[in-house]
Amino acid sequence: MHLQIKNIRIVDPSQKKDSVGNVFIENGKIVSKLSGNVDKEIDGRGKIAVPGLIDVHSHLREPGQEDKETIYTGTRSAAKGGITTVFCMPNTKPVIDNAPAAEFILLKAQKEGLVNVFPIGCATKGSEGMELSEIGVLKKAGVVAISDDGLPISNSQIMRRALEYTKMFKLPVISHSEDKELSKNGVMNEGKNSTILGLRGIPRQAEEVMVSRDIMLAELTGGYLHIAHVSTAGSVGLVRQAKEKGIKVTAETCPHYFTLTDDIVKVYDANTKMNPPLREQKDVDAIKQGLADGTIDCIATDHAPHIQEEKNREFDLAPFGIIGFETALSLILNELVDKGVLSLSDAIAKMTLNPAKIFNLTARGSLEEGSIADITIIDQKYSYKFEEESIVSKSKNSPFVGRKFNGGAVMTIVAGNVVWQA
Ligand SMILES: [Zn+2]
């Protein structure tokens, strides 16, 4: 199959490229010119080709919670958002703490998935925080990182060992930084709004205490630490300091943390409830600053589908989390690029070049010759209203329903195949 995208603006941070040209694809790979006739030609005028977006933090819910999402539906939702590769967290039922479980995800994704899926393995057996999982075996099975995500490792000795042990595999340990004692019973950010609403708060320190600890342990061990979903100004400062000291730490944030504050939390809308919680304007500003100066390397969705009945419960009882695949790119374009926080190239790097580098993905995150032809085509003039009926994910729990966007993905190409088109 020979595919040609003509006269398109190519933005590829891996080559520091931003110019109009043609993209050639042969046998699923990017080539400098085609060896035979063109089978399919795409007119790229007015549009932008970027390397396929990589989302390093999501929950596909399979196996075990297929009522919320499956690999089939989740990868279709990702494709619609212009995302060509997703990492899925291991807190499924059962958890992904052994090779057959990781292989199940990979096999299922190969059969039913529309985009690439890479599993993240549990750091500890059963995600219980007591004993390291068989990390070497998991790595061989294909996991790209290890994490106990929502059940962070509270025992510092175990976290130290995880960082030490994964070092030899160059496998990052992803830290969902939360001191569960400090956050206990909290449902939103602790501050003025939690007082007004009479809801129990989660202080910023619940995140920052663990970010500090894990940075210290990364320094001690020389291991690869990746901080998940940074939500506070303090965490941005800690990561910045650690990087200045040369500690091997990288970080991600999610679109909602640079877009929303806890001003939108209302007791009856659990679609504003996620963990970590939405913070305040000074945190949003600090996160934007952290994205701009390179402190925060990646933007990930933390796509966390939940069915409506669960989210319709009272705020206190509803589960944490929102879906994110289908709005991430538009939020990046509207909140970061259009507002001058990041150049388009720097913004795209947070979902392409940087994740590919941090998680050692070969031949991805780039449009260089020889790369796998995962490509996202963006139209900055593509205006739409994000409506519940249009959501492809099995779950609809998004605080962005009803929002109008200018710009988004209009075509998603995975290994040279057009898998989605607006
Ligand atoms: Zn998490």
PDB file of N, CA and C in Angstrom, residues 285-354:
ATOM      1  N   ASP A 285      -1.786  28.138  36.487  1.00  0.00           N
ATOM      2  CA  ASP A 285      -0.744  29.008  35.937  1.00  0.00           C
ATOM      3  C   ASP A 285       0.632  28.346  36.052  1.00  0.00           C
ATOM      4  N   ALA A 286       0.900  27.720  37.194  1.00  0.00           N
ATOM      5  CA  ALA A 286       2.206  27.080  37.408  1.00  0.00           C
ATOM      6  C   ALA A 286       2.393  25.890  36.472  1.00  0.00           C
ATOM      7  N   ILE A 287       1.317  25.164  36.211  1.00  0.00           N
ATOM      8  CA  ILE A 287       1.403  24.015  35.301  1.00  0.00           C
ATOM      9  C   ILE A 287       1.703  24.496  33.880  1.00  0.00           C
ATOM     10  N   LYS A 288       1.057  25.582  33.484  1.00  0.00           N
ATOM     11  CA  LYS A 288       1.347  26.148  32.156  1.00  0.00           C
ATOM     12  C   LYS A 288       2.807  26.586  32.080  1.00  0.00           C
ATOM     13  N   GLN A 289       3.288  27.196  33.156  1.00  0.00           N
ATOM     14  CA  GLN A 289       4.688  27.617  33.200  1.00  0.00           C
ATOM     15  C   GLN A 289       5.606  26.394  33.106  1.00  0.00           C
ATOM     16  N   GLY A 290       5.239  25.337  33.828  1.00  0.00           N
ATOM     17  CA  GLY A 290       6.024  24.097  33.814  1.00  0.00           C
ATOM     18  C   GLY A 290       6.035  23.438  32.439  1.00  0.00           C
ATOM     19  N   LEU A 291       4.917  23.545  31.727  1.00  0.00           N
ATOM     20  CA  LEU A 291       4.876  23.015  30.358  1.00  0.00           C
ATOM     21  C   LEU A 291       5.766  23.856  29.454  1.00  0.00           C
ATOM     22  N   ALA A 292       5.707  25.174  29.650  1.00  0.00           N
ATOM     23  CA  ALA A 292       6.455  26.087  28.775  1.00  0.00           C
ATOM     24  C   ALA A 292       7.962  25.947  28.971  1.00  0.00           C
ATOM     25  N   ASP A 293       8.410  25.772  30.216  1.00  0.00           N
ATOM     26  CA  ASP A 293       9.863  25.740  30.438  1.00  0.00           C
ATOM     27  C   ASP A 293      10.438  24.315  30.407  1.00  0.00           C
ATOM     28  N   GLY A 294       9.600  23.341  30.099  1.00  0.00           N
ATOM     29  CA  GLY A 294      10.105  21.977  29.932  1.00  0.00           C
ATOM     30  C   GLY A 294      10.127  21.150  31.211  1.00  0.00           C
ATOM     31  N   THR A 295       9.668  21.714  32.312  1.00  0.00           N
ATOM     32  CA  THR A 295       9.605  20.937  33.561  1.00  0.00           C
ATOM     33  C   THR A 295       8.657  19.747  33.387  1.00  0.00           C
ATOM     34  N   ILE A 296       7.521  20.020  32.756  1.00  0.00           N
ATOM     35  CA  ILE A 296       6.554  18.949  32.479  1.00  0.00           C
ATOM     36  C   ILE A 296       6.767  18.483  31.039  1.00  0.00           C
ATOM     37  N   ASP A 297       7.116  17.196  30.904  1.00  0.00           N
ATOM     38  CA  ASP A 297       7.529  16.639  29.619  1.00  0.00           C
ATOM     39  C   ASP A 297       6.362  16.195  28.738  1.00  0.00           C
ATOM     40  N   CYS A 298       5.321  15.657  29.385  1.00  0.00           N
ATOM     41  CA  CYS A 298       4.260  14.993  28.619  1.00  0.00           C
ATOM     42  C   CYS A 298       2.886  15.508  29.009  1.00  0.00           C
ATOM     43  N   ILE A 299       1.975  15.385  28.063  1.00  0.00           N
ATOM     44  CA  ILE A 299       0.555  15.586  28.361  1.00  0.00           C
ATOM     45  C   ILE A 299      -0.132  14.248  28.128  1.00  0.00           C
ATOM     46  N   ALA A 300      -0.798  13.766  29.162  1.00  0.00           N
ATOM     47  CA  ALA A 300      -1.495  12.477  29.095  1.00  0.00           C
ATOM     48  C   ALA A 300      -2.941  12.710  29.496  1.00  0.00           C
ATOM     49  N   THR A 301      -3.829  11.799  29.093  1.00  0.00           N
ATOM     50  CA  THR A 301      -5.243  12.078  29.368  1.00  0.00           C
ATOM     51  C   THR A 301      -5.711  11.595  30.740  1.00  0.00           C
ATOM     52  N   ASP A 302      -5.141  10.501  31.258  1.00  0.00           N
ATOM     53  CA  ASP A 302      -5.705   9.792  32.417  1.00  0.00           C
ATOM     54  C   ASP A 302      -7.166   9.429  32.132  1.00  0.00           C
ATOM     55  N   HIS A 303      -7.441   9.081  30.876  1.00  0.00           N
ATOM     56  CA  HIS A 303      -8.778   8.631  30.441  1.00  0.00           C
ATOM     57  C   HIS A 303      -9.289   7.573  31.423  1.00  0.00           C
ATOM     58  N   ALA A 304     -10.355   7.927  32.144  1.00  0.00           N
ATOM     59  CA  ALA A 304     -10.863   7.046  33.208  1.00  0.00           C
ATOM     60  C   ALA A 304     -12.379   6.918  33.102  1.00  0.00           C
ATOM     61  N   PRO A 305     -12.837   5.987  32.254  1.00  0.00           N
ATOM     62  CA  PRO A 305     -14.275   5.865  32.025  1.00  0.00           C
ATOM     63  C   PRO A 305     -15.032   5.275  33.224  1.00  0.00           C
ATOM     64  N   HIS A 306     -16.205   5.851  33.482  1.00  0.00           N
ATOM     65  CA  HIS A 306     -17.129   5.323  34.496  1.00  0.00           C
ATOM     66  C   HIS A 306     -18.538   5.430  33.943  1.00  0.00           C
ATOM     67  N   ILE A 307     -19.376   4.448  34.270  1.00  0.00           N
ATOM     68  CA  ILE A 307     -20.745   4.491  33.752  1.00  0.00           C
ATOM     69  C   ILE A 307     -21.559   5.549  34.508  1.00  0.00           C
ATOM     70  N   GLN A 308     -22.609   5.992  33.818  1.00  0.00           N
ATOM     71  CA  GLN A 308     -23.412   7.106  34.319  1.00  0.00           C
ATOM     72  C   GLN A 308     -24.019   6.854  35.706  1.00  0.00           C
ATOM     73  N   GLU A 309     -24.486   5.627  35.942  1.00  0.00           N
ATOM     74  CA  GLU A 309     -25.114   5.366  37.244  1.00  0.00           C
ATOM     75  C   GLU A 309     -24.165   5.630  38.402  1.00  0.00           C
ATOM     76  N   GLU A 310     -22.870   5.320  38.161  1.00  0.00           N
ATOM     77  CA  GLU A 310     -21.891   5.547  39.237  1.00  0.00           C
ATOM     78  C   GLU A 310     -21.649   7.031  39.437  1.00  0.00           C
ATOM     79  N   LYS A 311     -21.534   7.751  38.315  1.00  0.00           N
ATOM     80  CA  LYS A 311     -21.260   9.181  38.407  1.00  0.00           C
ATOM     81  C   LYS A 311     -22.495   9.962  38.871  1.00  0.00           C
ATOM     82  N   ASN A 312     -23.687   9.362  38.707  1.00  0.00           N
ATOM     83  CA  ASN A 312     -24.909  10.040  39.135  1.00  0.00           C
ATOM     84  C   ASN A 312     -25.134   9.972  40.639  1.00  0.00           C
ATOM     85  N   ARG A 313     -24.316   9.164  41.307  1.00  0.00           N
ATOM     86  CA  ARG A 313     -24.431   9.118  42.768  1.00  0.00           C
ATOM     87  C   ARG A 313     -24.036  10.467  43.350  1.00  0.00           C
ATOM     88  N   GLU A 314     -24.334  10.667  44.640  1.00  0.00           N
ATOM     89  CA  GLU A 314     -23.936  11.951  45.209  1.00  0.00           C
ATOM     90  C   GLU A 314     -22.416  12.093  45.150  1.00  0.00           C
ATOM     91  N   PHE A 315     -21.975  13.344  45.117  1.00  0.00           N
ATOM     92  CA  PHE A 315     -20.575  13.677  44.850  1.00  0.00           C
ATOM     93  C   PHE A 315     -19.602  12.865  45.715  1.00  0.00           C
ATOM     94  N   ASP A 316     -19.923  12.779  46.993  1.00  0.00           N
ATOM     95  CA  ASP A 316     -19.080  12.041  47.949  1.00  0.00           C
ATOM     96  C   ASP A 316     -18.830  10.601  47.529  1.00  0.00           C
ATOM     97  N   LEU A 317     -19.850   9.970  46.965  1.00  0.00           N
ATOM     98  CA  LEU A 317     -19.798   8.535  46.699  1.00  0.00           C
ATOM     99  C   LEU A 317     -19.393   8.183  45.277  1.00  0.00           C
ATOM    100  N   ALA A 318     -19.452   9.157  44.372  1.00  0.00           N
ATOM    101  CA  ALA A 318     -19.128   8.883  42.965  1.00  0.00           C
ATOM    102  C   ALA A 318     -17.642   8.578  42.818  1.00  0.00           C
ATOM    103  N   PRO A 319     -17.299   7.729  41.841  1.00  0.00           N
ATOM    104  CA  PRO A 319     -15.876   7.415  41.646  1.00  0.00           C
ATOM    105  C   PRO A 319     -15.117   8.595  41.025  1.00  0.00           C
ATOM    106  N   PHE A 320     -13.788   8.596  41.225  1.00  0.00           N
ATOM    107  CA  PHE A 320     -12.915   9.612  40.646  1.00  0.00           C
ATOM    108  C   PHE A 320     -12.675   9.301  39.171  1.00  0.00           C
ATOM    109  N   GLY A 321     -12.527  10.345  38.364  1.00  0.00           N
ATOM    110  CA  GLY A 321     -12.040  10.129  37.006  1.00  0.00           C
ATOM    111  C   GLY A 321     -12.945  10.648  35.915  1.00  0.00           C
ATOM    112  N   ILE A 322     -12.328  11.062  34.805  1.00  0.00           N
ATOM    113  CA  ILE A 322     -13.070  11.516  33.627  1.00  0.00           C
ATOM    114  C   ILE A 322     -12.447  10.902  32.365  1.00  0.00           C
ATOM    115  N   ILE A 323     -13.250  10.835  31.305  1.00  0.00           N
ATOM    116  CA  ILE A 323     -12.694  10.384  30.028  1.00  0.00           C
ATOM    117  C   ILE A 323     -11.873  11.532  29.423  1.00  0.00           C
ATOM    118  N   GLY A 324     -10.965  11.201  28.500  1.00  0.00           N
ATOM    119  CA  GLY A 324     -10.104  12.274  28.007  1.00  0.00           C
ATOM    120  C   GLY A 324      -9.593  12.155  26.588  1.00  0.00           C
ATOM    121  N   PHE A 325      -9.720  10.958  25.984  1.00  0.00           N
ATOM    122  CA  PHE A 325      -9.145  10.764  24.644  1.00  0.00           C
ATOM    123  C   PHE A 325      -9.663  11.769  23.612  1.00  0.00           C
ATOM    124  N   GLU A 326     -10.971  12.033  23.670  1.00  0.00           N
ATOM    125  CA  GLU A 326     -11.599  12.756  22.557  1.00  0.00           C
ATOM    126  C   GLU A 326     -11.496  14.278  22.668  1.00  0.00           C
ATOM    127  N   THR A 327     -10.988  14.773  23.788  1.00  0.00           N
ATOM    128  CA  THR A 327     -10.888  16.228  23.963  1.00  0.00           C
ATOM    129  C   THR A 327      -9.454  16.720  24.154  1.00  0.00           C
ATOM    130  N   ALA A 328      -8.510  15.803  24.375  1.00  0.00           N
ATOM    131  CA  ALA A 328      -7.135  16.201  24.722  1.00  0.00           C
ATOM    132  C   ALA A 328      -6.501  17.125  23.684  1.00  0.00           C
ATOM    133  N   LEU A 329      -6.526  16.707  22.433  1.00  0.00           N
ATOM    134  CA  LEU A 329      -5.843  17.495  21.398  1.00  0.00           C
ATOM    135  C   LEU A 329      -6.485  18.878  21.250  1.00  0.00           C
ATOM    136  N   SER A 330      -7.811  18.932  21.237  1.00  0.00           N
ATOM    137  CA  SER A 330      -8.482  20.229  21.094  1.00  0.00           C
ATOM    138  C   SER A 330      -8.171  21.143  22.276  1.00  0.00           C
ATOM    139  N   LEU A 331      -8.095  20.578  23.469  1.00  0.00           N
ATOM    140  CA  LEU A 331      -7.751  21.397  24.649  1.00  0.00           C
ATOM    141  C   LEU A 331      -6.316  21.910  24.551  1.00  0.00           C
ATOM    142  N   ILE A 332      -5.413  21.062  24.074  1.00  0.00           N
ATOM    143  CA  ILE A 332      -4.023  21.492  23.884  1.00  0.00           C
ATOM    144  C   ILE A 332      -3.969  22.647  22.880  1.00  0.00           C
ATOM    145  N   LEU A 333      -4.703  22.495  21.772  1.00  0.00           N
ATOM    146  CA  LEU A 333      -4.692  23.538  20.742  1.00  0.00           C
ATOM    147  C   LEU A 333      -5.291  24.844  21.271  1.00  0.00           C
ATOM    148  N   ASN A 334      -6.454  24.737  21.921  1.00  0.00           N
ATOM    149  CA  ASN A 334      -7.156  25.959  22.340  1.00  0.00           C
ATOM    150  C   ASN A 334      -6.568  26.602  23.589  1.00  0.00           C
ATOM    151  N   GLU A 335      -6.156  25.788  24.551  1.00  0.00           N
ATOM    152  CA  GLU A 335      -5.688  26.349  25.826  1.00  0.00           C
ATOM    153  C   GLU A 335      -4.189  26.655  25.840  1.00  0.00           C
ATOM    154  N   LEU A 336      -3.413  25.937  25.058  1.00  0.00           N
ATOM    155  CA  LEU A 336      -1.957  26.144  25.093  1.00  0.00           C
ATOM    156  C   LEU A 336      -1.431  26.849  23.847  1.00  0.00           C
ATOM    157  N   VAL A 337      -1.788  26.317  22.681  1.00  0.00           N
ATOM    158  CA  VAL A 337      -1.222  26.880  21.440  1.00  0.00           C
ATOM    159  C   VAL A 337      -1.878  28.232  21.116  1.00  0.00           C
ATOM    160  N   ASP A 338      -3.224  28.268  21.075  1.00  0.00           N
ATOM    161  CA  ASP A 338      -3.918  29.518  20.727  1.00  0.00           C
ATOM    162  C   ASP A 338      -3.655  30.625  21.741  1.00  0.00           C
ATOM    163  N   LYS A 339      -3.405  30.252  22.998  1.00  0.00           N
ATOM    164  CA  LYS A 339      -3.177  31.263  24.036  1.00  0.00           C
ATOM    165  C   LYS A 339      -1.697  31.610  24.197  1.00  0.00           C
ATOM    166  N   GLY A 340      -0.860  31.036  23.321  1.00  0.00           N
ATOM    167  CA  GLY A 340       0.548  31.421  23.317  1.00  0.00           C
ATOM    168  C   GLY A 340       1.403  30.830  24.431  1.00  0.00           C
ATOM    169  N   VAL A 341       0.892  29.794  25.101  1.00  0.00           N
ATOM    170  CA  VAL A 341       1.682  29.154  26.159  1.00  0.00           C
ATOM    171  C   VAL A 341       2.814  28.333  25.529  1.00  0.00           C
ATOM    172  N   LEU A 342       2.480  27.599  24.479  1.00  0.00           N
ATOM    173  CA  LEU A 342       3.453  26.767  23.767  1.00  0.00           C
ATOM    174  C   LEU A 342       3.305  26.972  22.263  1.00  0.00           C
ATOM    175  N   SER A 343       4.411  26.820  21.549  1.00  0.00           N
ATOM    176  CA  SER A 343       4.309  26.787  20.091  1.00  0.00           C
ATOM    177  C   SER A 343       3.638  25.465  19.716  1.00  0.00           C
ATOM    178  N   LEU A 344       3.112  25.387  18.506  1.00  0.00           N
ATOM    179  CA  LEU A 344       2.475  24.135  18.099  1.00  0.00           C
ATOM    180  C   LEU A 344       3.466  22.975  18.199  1.00  0.00           C
ATOM    181  N   SER A 345       4.681  23.208  17.761  1.00  0.00           N
ATOM    182  CA  SER A 345       5.694  22.154  17.787  1.00  0.00           C
ATOM    183  C   SER A 345       6.006  21.695  19.213  1.00  0.00           C
ATOM    184  N   ASP A 346       6.174  22.647  20.123  1.00  0.00           N
ATOM    185  CA  ASP A 346       6.459  22.280  21.523  1.00  0.00           C
ATOM    186  C   ASP A 346       5.275  21.566  22.162  1.00  0.00           C
ATOM    187  N   ALA A 347       4.071  21.968  21.797  1.00  0.00           N
ATOM    188  CA  ALA A 347       2.882  21.306  22.336  1.00  0.00           C
ATOM    189  C   ALA A 347       2.797  19.868  21.834  1.00  0.00           C
ATOM    190  N   ILE A 348       3.031  19.693  20.537  1.00  0.00           N
ATOM    191  CA  ILE A 348       2.965  18.355  19.938  1.00  0.00           C
ATOM    192  C   ILE A 348       4.062  17.443  20.505  1.00  0.00           C
ATOM    193  N   ALA A 349       5.206  18.007  20.826  1.00  0.00           N
ATOM    194  CA  ALA A 349       6.305  17.207  21.399  1.00  0.00           C
ATOM    195  C   ALA A 349       5.885  16.522  22.695  1.00  0.00           C
ATOM    196  N   LYS A 350       4.956  17.145  23.440  1.00  0.00           N
ATOM    197  CA  LYS A 350       4.520  16.593  24.731  1.00  0.00           C
ATOM    198  C   LYS A 350       3.694  15.321  24.555  1.00  0.00           C
ATOM    199  N   MET A 351       3.225  15.073  23.311  1.00  0.00           N
ATOM    200  CA  MET A 351       2.480  13.828  23.069  1.00  0.00           C
ATOM    201  C   MET A 351       3.127  12.976  21.976  1.00  0.00           C
ATOM    202  N   THR A 352       4.361  13.337  21.600  1.00  0.00           N
ATOM    203  CA  THR A 352       5.011  12.540  20.545  1.00  0.00           C
ATOM    204  C   THR A 352       6.460  12.232  20.917  1.00  0.00           C
ATOM    205  N   LEU A 353       7.329  13.180  20.622  1.00  0.00           N
ATOM    206  CA  LEU A 353       8.762  12.985  20.852  1.00  0.00           C
ATOM    207  C   LEU A 353       9.086  12.642  22.305  1.00  0.00           C
ATOM    208  N   ASN A 354       8.535  13.421  23.245  1.00  0.00           N
ATOM    209  CA  ASN A 354       8.905  13.223  24.647  1.00  0.00           C
ATOM    210  C   ASN A 354       8.464  11.871  25.200  1.00  0.00           C
TER     211      ASN A 354
END
